[in-house]
Amino acid sequence: MDAVTVASGNAGIIANEASANTTQREAEFDELRLSGACDAAAETSAIIRDMLDRVADKWSLLIIGALSEGPRRFSALHKSVPGISQRMLTHTLRNLERDGLVSREVFAEVPPRVEYSVTELGETLIVPVSVLARWAVVNRDTILAHRDLYDARQDAGL
Amino acid sequence: MDAVTVASGNAGIIANEASANTTQREAEFDELRLSGACDAAAETSAIIRDMLDRVADKWSLLIIGALSEGPRRFSALHKSVPGISQRMLTHTLRNLERDGLVSREVFAEVPPRVEYSVTELGETLIVPVSVLARWAVVNRDTILAHRDLYDARQDAGL
DNA sequence: CTGAATCCCATACGATACTG
DNA sequence: CAGTATCGTATGGGATTCAG
């Protein structure tokens, strides 16, 4: 871990060089990061938590992932994201649209057709999501093994 | 987006070169990815969702973040993660320990002392988390702006 | 086809009080 | 200090039904 540790809390974790997601807004980012370590730690934690609550729910990232390959209509998306209910697909798409991460285009046809696609802002999420998804796939077996081991020890300890 | 798109679903999103998180397990990863596009799409989605459910809850990532700077004892962690209740701190730490992401060391002293630290496996999570945290901080304002705009249009549409 | 509306359950989470 | 136990609320999310 070659991170530049700041003070305490969750400010340090975002200060390392992740070698990805380089945008034109990093100036603002650095400004925020340096605006006093103690305050920023709590504030940054809140920011991360807020954004995470919005984007790291059960379906948002998977929808972004499915949409990252190109525009999809509602029913196609329904199939591309296995296990999602109609209700949650609608709901999650609305939230993503509200946050400007996906755009919704309605075609005045019959039968009605609605296409969803990731916006430019949504595109910026794809790299972070990819990294996390990659981690999930690579480390799944290891985590499951640890979990089983832990549970076995618990049972033995009774 | 220069991702190598595979077929459909969420297999493609993890196939791009994110230039990060290069581990010795990538062989397994590639094997899994190529084990049939259609099946793998659904299976990969499930994997991502499972891991995300475990790690993307309200506190796990923040605790990992706080711990990434070095070992911390329970009370210090309680301060480092603003807003968390002791109940959730205990609960989340147990889950992280169960998954092998953090380790717990008890010192037989009085007063009792318990130190938590990220494991080697937990370290591998820090880069993905950093990337996502960075994204959250950088794009927060933009998202809030979109949200306000959307809500304003909704109110006007009534 | 694309949703919106309703019902209902499981659980995540916080507050509080108690223990070794 | 580092938890455990119990309670209550809020929310997520599935199943089903209705509508444009």
Coordinates of C-alpha atoms in Angstrom, one line a residue, chain A residues 20-89:
Chain A
A20 CA -7.4 5.2 -13.4
N21 CA -10.3 7.6 -13.8
T22 CA -8.4 10.7 -14.6
T23 CA -10.9 13.4 -15.3
Q24 CA -10.8 17.2 -15.7
R25 CA -12.3 17.6 -12.2
E26 CA -9.4 16.4 -10.3
A27 CA -8.6 20.0 -9.4
E28 CA -11.8 20.2 -7.4
F29 CA -11.0 16.8 -5.9
D30 CA -7.6 17.8 -4.7
E31 CA -9.0 21.1 -3.3
L32 CA -11.6 19.2 -1.3
R33 CA -9.0 16.7 -0.1
L34 CA -6.7 19.3 1.2
S35 CA -9.3 21.4 2.9
G36 CA -8.3 20.4 6.4
A37 CA -7.7 16.8 7.2
C38 CA -9.9 16.4 10.2
D39 CA -13.0 18.0 8.8
A40 CA -12.5 16.4 5.4
A41 CA -12.2 13.0 6.9
A42 CA -15.8 13.0 8.3
E43 CA -17.1 15.0 5.3
T44 CA -15.5 12.7 2.8
S45 CA -16.9 9.6 4.6
A46 CA -20.3 11.1 4.3
I47 CA -19.9 11.8 0.6
I48 CA -18.6 8.3 -0.1
R49 CA -21.4 6.8 1.9
D50 CA -24.1 8.9 0.1
M51 CA -22.8 8.1 -3.4
L52 CA -22.4 4.4 -2.5
D53 CA -25.9 4.1 -1.1
R54 CA -27.1 5.5 -4.4
V55 CA -25.0 3.4 -6.7
A56 CA -24.0 0.3 -4.8
D57 CA -27.5 -1.1 -4.3
K58 CA -28.5 -4.5 -5.5
W59 CA -29.0 -3.6 -9.2
S60 CA -27.6 -0.2 -10.2
L61 CA -24.1 -1.4 -11.1
L62 CA -25.4 -4.5 -12.9
I63 CA -27.7 -2.3 -15.0
I64 CA -24.9 0.1 -15.8
G65 CA -22.8 -2.9 -16.7
A66 CA -25.5 -4.3 -19.1
L67 CA -25.9 -0.8 -20.6
S68 CA -22.2 -0.3 -21.1
E69 CA -22.3 -2.4 -24.2
G70 CA -24.8 -0.2 -25.9
P71 CA -28.4 1.1 -25.7
R72 CA -31.1 -1.4 -24.6
R73 CA -34.8 -1.3 -24.5
F74 CA -36.7 -2.2 -21.3
S75 CA -37.5 -5.8 -22.1
A76 CA -34.0 -6.5 -23.4
L77 CA -32.6 -5.1 -20.2
H78 CA -35.0 -7.2 -18.2
K79 CA -33.3 -10.3 -19.8
S80 CA -29.8 -8.9 -19.6
V81 CA -30.0 -8.5 -15.8
P82 CA -30.9 -12.0 -14.6
G83 CA -33.1 -12.1 -11.5
I84 CA -34.3 -8.5 -11.4
S85 CA -38.0 -7.9 -11.0
Q86 CA -39.9 -5.6 -13.2
R87 CA -40.5 -3.3 -10.3
M88 CA -36.9 -3.0 -9.4
L89 CA -35.8 -2.5 -13.0

